[in-house]
Amino acid sequence: MNTYIVLLILLALSVLNFTLGKKRVLAAVNGDMAGLHSLPNHYGWFAVIFSLTPSLFILFIWMVSHGHIIDTILIEKIKATYGALSDFEINVHLSDIRNLANNDAVSVAISPELREAADYYDKLRVNSFWAAALLAFGIMLGASAYIAKLITPTLRARNHIEQAVRFVLVASSTIAILTTIGIVLSLLFETMLFLQHVAIDDFLFGLKWSPQTALRADQVGSSGSFGALPLFAGTLFITFIALLVAGPIGLLSAIYMTEFASDRIRTIAKPVLEILAGVPTVVYGFFAALVVAPAIRDFGTYVGLDVASESALAAGLVMGIMIIPFISSLSDDAITAVPQSMRDGSLALGSTKTETMLKVLLPAALPGVVSAFLLATSRAVGETMIVVMAAGMAANLTANPLDAVTTVTVQIVALLTGDQEFDSAKTLSAFALGLALFIITLCLNVVALYVVRKYREEYE
Amino acid sequence: MNIQAADTNITTDREPKMQARRVNVFYGDTHALKDVNLDIYADEVTALIGPSGCGKSTFLRCLNRMNDTVASCRVKGVMTLDNEDIYSKQVDVVQLRARVGMVFQKPNPFPKSIYDNVAYGPRIHGLARKGDELDEIVFTSLQKAGLWDEVKDRLDTSGTALSGGQQQRLCIARAIAVNPEVILMDEPCSALDPIATAKIEELIDELKGHYAIVIVTHSMQQAARVSQKTAFFHLGNLVEYGDTVEIFTNPQEPKTKDYITGRYG
Ligand SMILES: Nc1ncnc2c1ncn2[C@@H]1O[C@H](COP(=O)(O)OP(=O)(O)OP(=O)(O)O)[C@@H](O)[C@H]1O
Ligand SMILES: [Mg+2]
């Protein structure tokens, strides 16, 4: 007997509840549906929801808490048997007891005390399971009996179900929101720790990024320098190059798709363009590193320019290709959303398609287009794989697209790969960078939303 | 191009502004208009009436080739403007639409200022060389559309912020601003209340001296009030066409009679 079987039985009981609830209420009105407040199925679901939920809740509570409670009891027992022990020794004892109970390998010779403790552990486990299972069944049956009384033709089962649905929806969105808040808080917390090592203005405005800290105090260069400006500059530079590529191409292809392409071309070309969005970024990454970067370097050598084998240009170009579908498909949506009557109105005045596009459709679709650009930008700012592979690691502060630059995301990856102390300034700086990046993209998204709201055209 | 009067049963001593001869229109396999012959005269209002789906809008949209924008639509037959075939290869659609303007069923002002709405056409066609010329065009168009007094203090507010009736008059002003010869109106009052409708009808009456006007309407009273000629369509056929007074007092075809007396839906 295990948890799954308990679950199955509970489910079976609630199916029974469903049929019974339905039958009972139909019988109460002699099969005349007009006498019911809700549909028969609503009564069935009412019975299921309000009998299954409490029993499942008990089972859930048991599942998440019984391990911890049993451990606490065992620790008391260990302390009683062996006297004062360190946390480490207690943990060893605990795992020995558990292993013995599960017939796994044990680190010490099996003493009678250990045997006894293992048996005790097993007993606790089994008893708590039965207690939980019986409690769940009891609640199930009790609830069923109570519901059987509740279910009368005048019961507003449909409204109660509505409430239950609403509760589920609220719970889901609460989880989503709480997770976000949790992530932000942990970023904030670690950043605070980092700022105890490094002053905030050194971090935000320092020009030198070399985060290696010494492992031992006697090593040279024991304190790194954490000026993140070159990283932000590199991020913005690559993003800028990417937008130079993706902006015109994305927007123009959106214009072509919506207004100029024939239906046949559109049905083929649009999905193809959207496939670009489905290519994993790591594929773009090695495309950038193995094809584009060498091509740029070779071309540079050919015309006599000094080009690094990893360059901002290569990463920016490929990232631009990556974000084309964001811009084109969101702009496409925005342009398509402009009502046909605007096109008709403009064409009927004797303007060409191009004039209609420039003077009516684009201005009307502008909020959508702007937010497409902003979303693509935040995508580019947060992009990691391509820059890791193609832009390099050197934290140069440069405006030359042929130089190697590095970005915030690349440095976060570099900081956290390999073995790290968790509380060194080096590791903590990753959180600070993450937080800064988060704030940047958040601002972009907020601006995008604001633009869309503020300038939303009322076509009617 | 010269079309023999003998081709049709229409005889008149005046030269029509636009002519349709043996016009057939298909949407894919749907035969929407069948052998339609119709003349449209300058300084007159021609009303197109008929039950829903009979092809009134289709005919109207053929007159300025707005049907070109419908991929499945094919137009056969001859349509002329001042005796020139508007479907011939030499004709520039853009110029044609500047000469034959259109007002739609639902008011569709651009989400721009009132001024820019009216100035849109003149700017596109380069009708004004200087700013004050453009001001002048905007002023006269709004004046002719009977909207000037209501909007003269807020020319830079959005056209979409006007009431429905004002929006429709703005659309008429916008059409007038490019100085068309013909104005097509597809149920211009169907989204408006009776007072706004009365204003538009008054306006049509004033405009008819300057432009040939073709109006589609579902209201018999409206057709009787504003038009001089009426054409009754039924299932893609032009059933009867003639002077409005004749059609409404003495219809030749039983179908026409049924329709205008309300016996036909
Ligand atoms: N874009 C289109 N594609 C396919 N068929 C169309 C299209 N537009 C119109 N039709 C068909 O052509 C016929 C005539 O339509 P039309 O819009 O001209 O009617 P109407 O007389 O204007 O009707 P209403 O009074 O309802 O506006 C109808 O059968 C309609 O279904
Ligand atoms: Mg119509």
GROMACS .gro file of C-alpha atoms in nm, chain A residues 23-287:
model
  265
   23LYS     CA    1  -2.859   1.075  -0.920
   24ARG     CA    2  -2.971   1.205  -0.585
   25VAL     CA    3  -3.061   1.548  -0.708
   26LEU     CA    4  -3.240   1.409  -1.014
   27ALA     CA    5  -3.435   1.175  -0.793
   28ALA     CA    6  -3.532   1.463  -0.566
   29VAL     CA    7  -3.712   1.633  -0.854
   30ASN     CA    8  -3.834   1.311  -1.015
   31GLY     CA    9  -3.620   1.372  -1.323
   32ASP     CA   10  -3.772   1.710  -1.394
   33MET     CA   11  -3.473   1.930  -1.472
   34ALA     CA   12  -3.678   2.248  -1.449
   35GLY     CA   13  -3.693   2.202  -1.072
   36LEU     CA   14  -3.314   2.221  -1.040
   37HIS     CA   15  -3.119   2.535  -0.975
   38SER     CA   16  -2.820   2.406  -1.174
   39LEU     CA   17  -2.754   2.134  -1.430
   40PRO     CA   18  -2.725   1.778  -1.289
   41ASN     CA   19  -2.355   1.768  -1.377
   42HIS     CA   20  -2.297   2.074  -1.163
   43TYR     CA   21  -2.419   1.882  -0.858
   44GLY     CA   22  -2.186   1.598  -0.952
   45TRP     CA   23  -1.890   1.829  -0.977
   46PHE     CA   24  -1.991   2.003  -0.658
   47ALA     CA   25  -1.974   1.670  -0.476
   48VAL     CA   26  -1.635   1.589  -0.631
   49ILE     CA   27  -1.473   1.923  -0.560
   50PHE     CA   28  -1.582   1.953  -0.201
   51SER     CA   29  -1.502   1.595  -0.104
   52LEU     CA   30  -1.178   1.548  -0.294
   53THR     CA   31  -1.012   1.881  -0.213
   54PRO     CA   32  -0.997   1.846   0.168
   55SER     CA   33  -0.878   1.485   0.154
   56LEU     CA   34  -0.613   1.564  -0.105
   57PHE     CA   35  -0.507   1.857   0.107
   58ILE     CA   36  -0.447   1.629   0.408
   59LEU     CA   37  -0.249   1.389   0.194
   60PHE     CA   38  -0.041   1.675   0.059
   61ILE     CA   39   0.033   1.811   0.405
   62TRP     CA   40   0.147   1.467   0.512
   63MET     CA   41   0.369   1.430   0.205
   64VAL     CA   42   0.556   1.753   0.259
   65SER     CA   43   0.580   1.739   0.638
   66HIS     CA   44   0.618   1.381   0.759
   67GLY     CA   45   0.989   1.349   0.668
   68HIS     CA   46   1.077   1.655   0.866
   69ILE     CA   47   0.869   1.560   1.169
   70ILE     CA   48   1.010   1.208   1.181
   71ASP     CA   49   1.363   1.347   1.155
   72THR     CA   50   1.302   1.576   1.450
   73ILE     CA   51   1.179   1.286   1.662
   74LEU     CA   52   1.476   1.072   1.559
   75ILE     CA   53   1.724   1.346   1.641
   76GLU     CA   54   1.578   1.371   1.988
   77LYS     CA   55   1.622   0.998   2.024
   78ILE     CA   56   1.980   1.004   1.893
   79LYS     CA   57   2.069   1.278   2.135
   80ALA     CA   58   1.912   1.077   2.417
   81THR     CA   59   2.114   0.767   2.323
   82TYR     CA   60   2.454   0.913   2.237
   83GLY     CA   61   2.466   1.236   2.432
   84ALA     CA   62   2.587   1.564   2.277
   85LEU     CA   63   2.695   1.533   1.911
   86SER     CA   64   2.790   1.774   1.635
   87ASP     CA   65   2.539   1.842   1.357
   88PHE     CA   66   2.757   1.645   1.123
   89GLU     CA   67   2.757   1.336   1.346
   90ILE     CA   68   2.382   1.361   1.392
   91ASN     CA   69   2.337   1.367   1.016
   92VAL     CA   70   2.559   1.059   0.978
   93HIS     CA   71   2.350   0.876   1.234
   94LEU     CA   72   2.031   0.985   1.066
   95SER     CA   73   2.134   0.860   0.726
   96ASP     CA   74   2.259   0.533   0.876
   97ILE     CA   75   1.921   0.481   1.036
   98ARG     CA   76   1.739   0.557   0.715
   99ASN     CA   77   1.966   0.337   0.508
  100LEU     CA   78   1.929   0.047   0.742
  101ALA     CA   79   1.551   0.083   0.738
  102ASN     CA   80   1.563   0.077   0.357
  103ASN     CA   81   1.812  -0.214   0.356
  104ASP     CA   82   2.081   0.004   0.193
  105ALA     CA   83   2.453   0.000   0.275
  106VAL     CA   84   2.535   0.141   0.617
  107SER     CA   85   2.860   0.321   0.704
  108VAL     CA   86   2.918   0.152   1.044
  109ALA     CA   87   2.878  -0.189   1.197
  110ILE     CA   88   2.515  -0.258   1.282
  111SER     CA   89   2.482  -0.218   1.654
  112PRO     CA   90   2.167  -0.318   1.846
  113GLU     CA   91   2.096   0.053   1.912
  114LEU     CA   92   2.112   0.121   1.544
  115ARG     CA   93   1.888  -0.174   1.466
  116GLU     CA   94   1.642  -0.054   1.725
  117ALA     CA   95   1.649   0.302   1.592
  118ALA     CA   96   1.592   0.174   1.236
  119ASP     CA   97   1.293  -0.027   1.347
  120TYR     CA   98   1.162   0.272   1.533
  121TYR     CA   99   1.208   0.482   1.221
  122ASP     CA  100   1.023   0.228   1.011
  123LYS     CA  101   0.740   0.216   1.261
  124LEU     CA  102   0.707   0.594   1.262
  125ARG     CA  103   0.703   0.597   0.884
  126VAL     CA  104   0.438   0.330   0.846
  127ASN     CA  105   0.222   0.465   1.126
  128SER     CA  106   0.226   0.818   0.997
  129PHE     CA  107   0.133   0.691   0.653
  130TRP     CA  108  -0.163   0.500   0.788
  131ALA     CA  109  -0.268   0.787   1.002
  132ALA     CA  110  -0.263   1.018   0.702
  133ALA     CA  111  -0.439   0.768   0.476
  134LEU     CA  112  -0.712   0.697   0.729
  135LEU     CA  113  -0.755   1.066   0.798
  136ALA     CA  114  -0.789   1.129   0.423
  137PHE     CA  115  -1.046   0.850   0.386
  138GLY     CA  116  -1.231   0.969   0.693
  139ILE     CA  117  -1.252   1.320   0.563
  140MET     CA  118  -1.357   1.189   0.226
  141LEU     CA  119  -1.640   0.987   0.374
  142GLY     CA  120  -1.742   1.257   0.618
  143ALA     CA  121  -1.746   1.517   0.345
  144SER     CA  122  -1.943   1.284   0.121
  145ALA     CA  123  -2.204   1.230   0.387
  146TYR     CA  124  -2.227   1.601   0.457
  147ILE     CA  125  -2.250   1.681   0.085
  148ALA     CA  126  -2.521   1.422   0.041
  149LYS     CA  127  -2.723   1.628   0.289
  150LEU     CA  128  -2.629   1.954   0.124
  151ILE     CA  129  -2.729   1.852  -0.225
  152THR     CA  130  -3.087   1.956  -0.274
  153PRO     CA  131  -3.250   2.091  -0.587
  154THR     CA  132  -3.218   2.448  -0.455
  155LEU     CA  133  -2.842   2.423  -0.391
  156ARG     CA  134  -2.658   2.674  -0.612
  157ALA     CA  135  -2.406   2.417  -0.724
  158ARG     CA  136  -2.316   2.610  -1.038
  159ASN     CA  137  -2.225   2.922  -0.838
  160HIS     CA  138  -2.018   2.719  -0.594
  161ILE     CA  139  -1.827   2.563  -0.880
  162GLU     CA  140  -1.771   2.910  -1.021
  163GLN     CA  141  -1.616   3.006  -0.688
  164ALA     CA  142  -1.394   2.700  -0.689
  165VAL     CA  143  -1.273   2.777  -1.041
  166ARG     CA  144  -1.201   3.129  -0.937
  167PHE     CA  145  -1.001   3.009  -0.641
  168VAL     CA  146  -0.788   2.786  -0.866
  169LEU     CA  147  -0.723   3.078  -1.100
  170VAL     CA  148  -0.626   3.310  -0.817
  171ALA     CA  149  -0.399   3.044  -0.672
  172SER     CA  150  -0.218   2.992  -1.003
  173SER     CA  151  -0.153   3.356  -1.060
  174THR     CA  152  -0.043   3.397  -0.700
  175ILE     CA  153   0.217   3.128  -0.752
  176ALA     CA  154   0.343   3.300  -1.066
  177ILE     CA  155   0.366   3.635  -0.892
  178LEU     CA  156   0.526   3.500  -0.576
  179THR     CA  157   0.792   3.319  -0.778
  180THR     CA  158   0.881   3.639  -0.956
  181ILE     CA  159   0.898   3.828  -0.631
  182GLY     CA  160   1.113   3.554  -0.481
  183ILE     CA  161   1.361   3.567  -0.767
  184VAL     CA  162   1.387   3.944  -0.748
  185LEU     CA  163   1.429   3.935  -0.371
  186SER     CA  164   1.707   3.679  -0.387
  187LEU     CA  165   1.883   3.888  -0.652
  188LEU     CA  166   1.845   4.192  -0.430
  189PHE     CA  167   1.972   4.011  -0.124
  190GLU     CA  168   2.285   3.875  -0.291
  191THR     CA  169   2.350   4.212  -0.448
  192MET     CA  170   2.344   4.368  -0.103
  193LEU     CA  171   2.611   4.120   0.004
  194PHE     CA  172   2.816   4.207  -0.302
  195LEU     CA  173   2.790   4.576  -0.227
  196GLN     CA  174   2.956   4.512   0.108
  197HIS     CA  175   3.267   4.409  -0.087
  198VAL     CA  176   3.254   4.668  -0.363
  199ALA     CA  177   3.123   5.024  -0.354
  200ILE     CA  178   2.823   5.082  -0.576
  201ASP     CA  179   2.980   5.361  -0.779
  202ASP     CA  180   3.290   5.150  -0.841
  203PHE     CA  181   3.060   4.882  -0.972
  204LEU     CA  182   2.838   5.097  -1.190
  205PHE     CA  183   3.095   5.344  -1.321
  206GLY     CA  184   3.429   5.168  -1.288
  207LEU     CA  185   3.614   5.126  -1.615
  208LYS     CA  186   3.806   4.812  -1.534
  209TRP     CA  187   3.653   4.466  -1.514
  210SER     CA  188   3.881   4.190  -1.394
  211PRO     CA  189   3.687   3.988  -1.140
  212GLN     CA  190   3.947   3.727  -1.042
  213THR     CA  191   3.994   3.719  -0.666
  214ALA     CA  192   4.266   3.522  -0.503
  215LEU     CA  193   4.190   3.181  -0.358
  216ARG     CA  194   4.443   3.229  -0.081
  217ALA     CA  195   4.523   3.554   0.093
  218ASP     CA  196   4.893   3.539   0.007
  219GLN     CA  197   4.836   3.537  -0.370
  220VAL     CA  198   4.899   3.849  -0.573
  221GLY     CA  199   4.608   4.052  -0.703
  222SER     CA  200   4.391   3.927  -0.428
  223SER     CA  201   4.121   4.184  -0.486
  224GLY     CA  202   3.976   4.202  -0.838
  225SER     CA  203   3.826   4.513  -0.986
  226PHE     CA  204   3.456   4.519  -1.057
  227GLY     CA  205   3.390   4.814  -1.286
  228ALA     CA  206   3.092   4.696  -1.491
  229LEU     CA  207   3.081   4.985  -1.733
  230PRO     CA  208   3.270   4.800  -2.010
  231LEU     CA  209   3.019   4.517  -1.980
  232PHE     CA  210   2.717   4.743  -2.011
  233ALA     CA  211   2.886   4.928  -2.294
  234GLY     CA  212   2.955   4.598  -2.469
  235THR     CA  213   2.597   4.481  -2.420
  236LEU     CA  214   2.452   4.802  -2.556
  237PHE     CA  215   2.699   4.807  -2.845
  238ILE     CA  216   2.612   4.457  -2.961
  239THR     CA  217   2.242   4.523  -2.911
  240PHE     CA  218   2.276   4.837  -3.119
  241ILE     CA  219   2.441   4.647  -3.404
  242ALA     CA  220   2.172   4.380  -3.379
  243LEU     CA  221   1.897   4.641  -3.402
  244LEU     CA  222   2.067   4.802  -3.701
  245VAL     CA  223   2.037   4.467  -3.874
  246ALA     CA  224   1.700   4.348  -3.748
  247GLY     CA  225   1.513   4.679  -3.740
  248PRO     CA  226   1.502   4.758  -4.111
  249ILE     CA  227   1.489   4.396  -4.227
  250GLY     CA  228   1.220   4.300  -3.979
  251LEU     CA  229   1.003   4.604  -4.037
  252LEU     CA  230   1.033   4.596  -4.415
  253SER     CA  231   0.954   4.228  -4.433
  254ALA     CA  232   0.652   4.285  -4.209
  255ILE     CA  233   0.536   4.558  -4.446
  256TYR     CA  234   0.588   4.332  -4.744
  257MET     CA  235   0.405   4.043  -4.581
  258THR     CA  236   0.103   4.243  -4.474
  259GLU     CA  237   0.040   4.469  -4.769
  260PHE     CA  238   0.230   4.366  -5.077
  261ALA     CA  239   0.277   3.990  -5.081
  262SER     CA  240   0.015   3.777  -5.251
  263ASP     CA  241  -0.172   3.528  -5.036
  264ARG     CA  242   0.034   3.243  -5.170
  265ILE     CA  243   0.367   3.401  -5.088
  266ARG     CA  244   0.240   3.501  -4.747
  267THR     CA  245   0.127   3.152  -4.651
  268ILE     CA  246   0.473   3.020  -4.734
  269ALA     CA  247   0.700   3.303  -4.626
  270LYS     CA  248   0.547   3.388  -4.291
  271PRO     CA  249   0.595   3.046  -4.132
  272VAL     CA  250   0.945   3.028  -4.275
  273LEU     CA  251   1.030   3.358  -4.112
  274GLU     CA  252   0.883   3.240  -3.786
  275ILE     CA  253   1.097   2.928  -3.796
  276LEU     CA  254   1.391   3.163  -3.740
  277ALA     CA  255   1.247   3.229  -3.395
  278GLY     CA  256   1.249   2.858  -3.322
  279VAL     CA  257   1.618   2.803  -3.398
  280PRO     CA  258   1.795   2.736  -3.066
  281THR     CA  259   2.025   3.024  -2.981
  282VAL     CA  260   2.319   2.791  -2.940
  283VAL     CA  261   2.288   2.711  -3.311
  284TYR     CA  262   2.308   3.082  -3.386
  285GLY     CA  263   2.604   3.088  -3.151
  286PHE     CA  264   2.818   2.843  -3.337
  287PHE     CA  265   2.700   2.986  -3.667
   0.00000   0.00000   0.00000
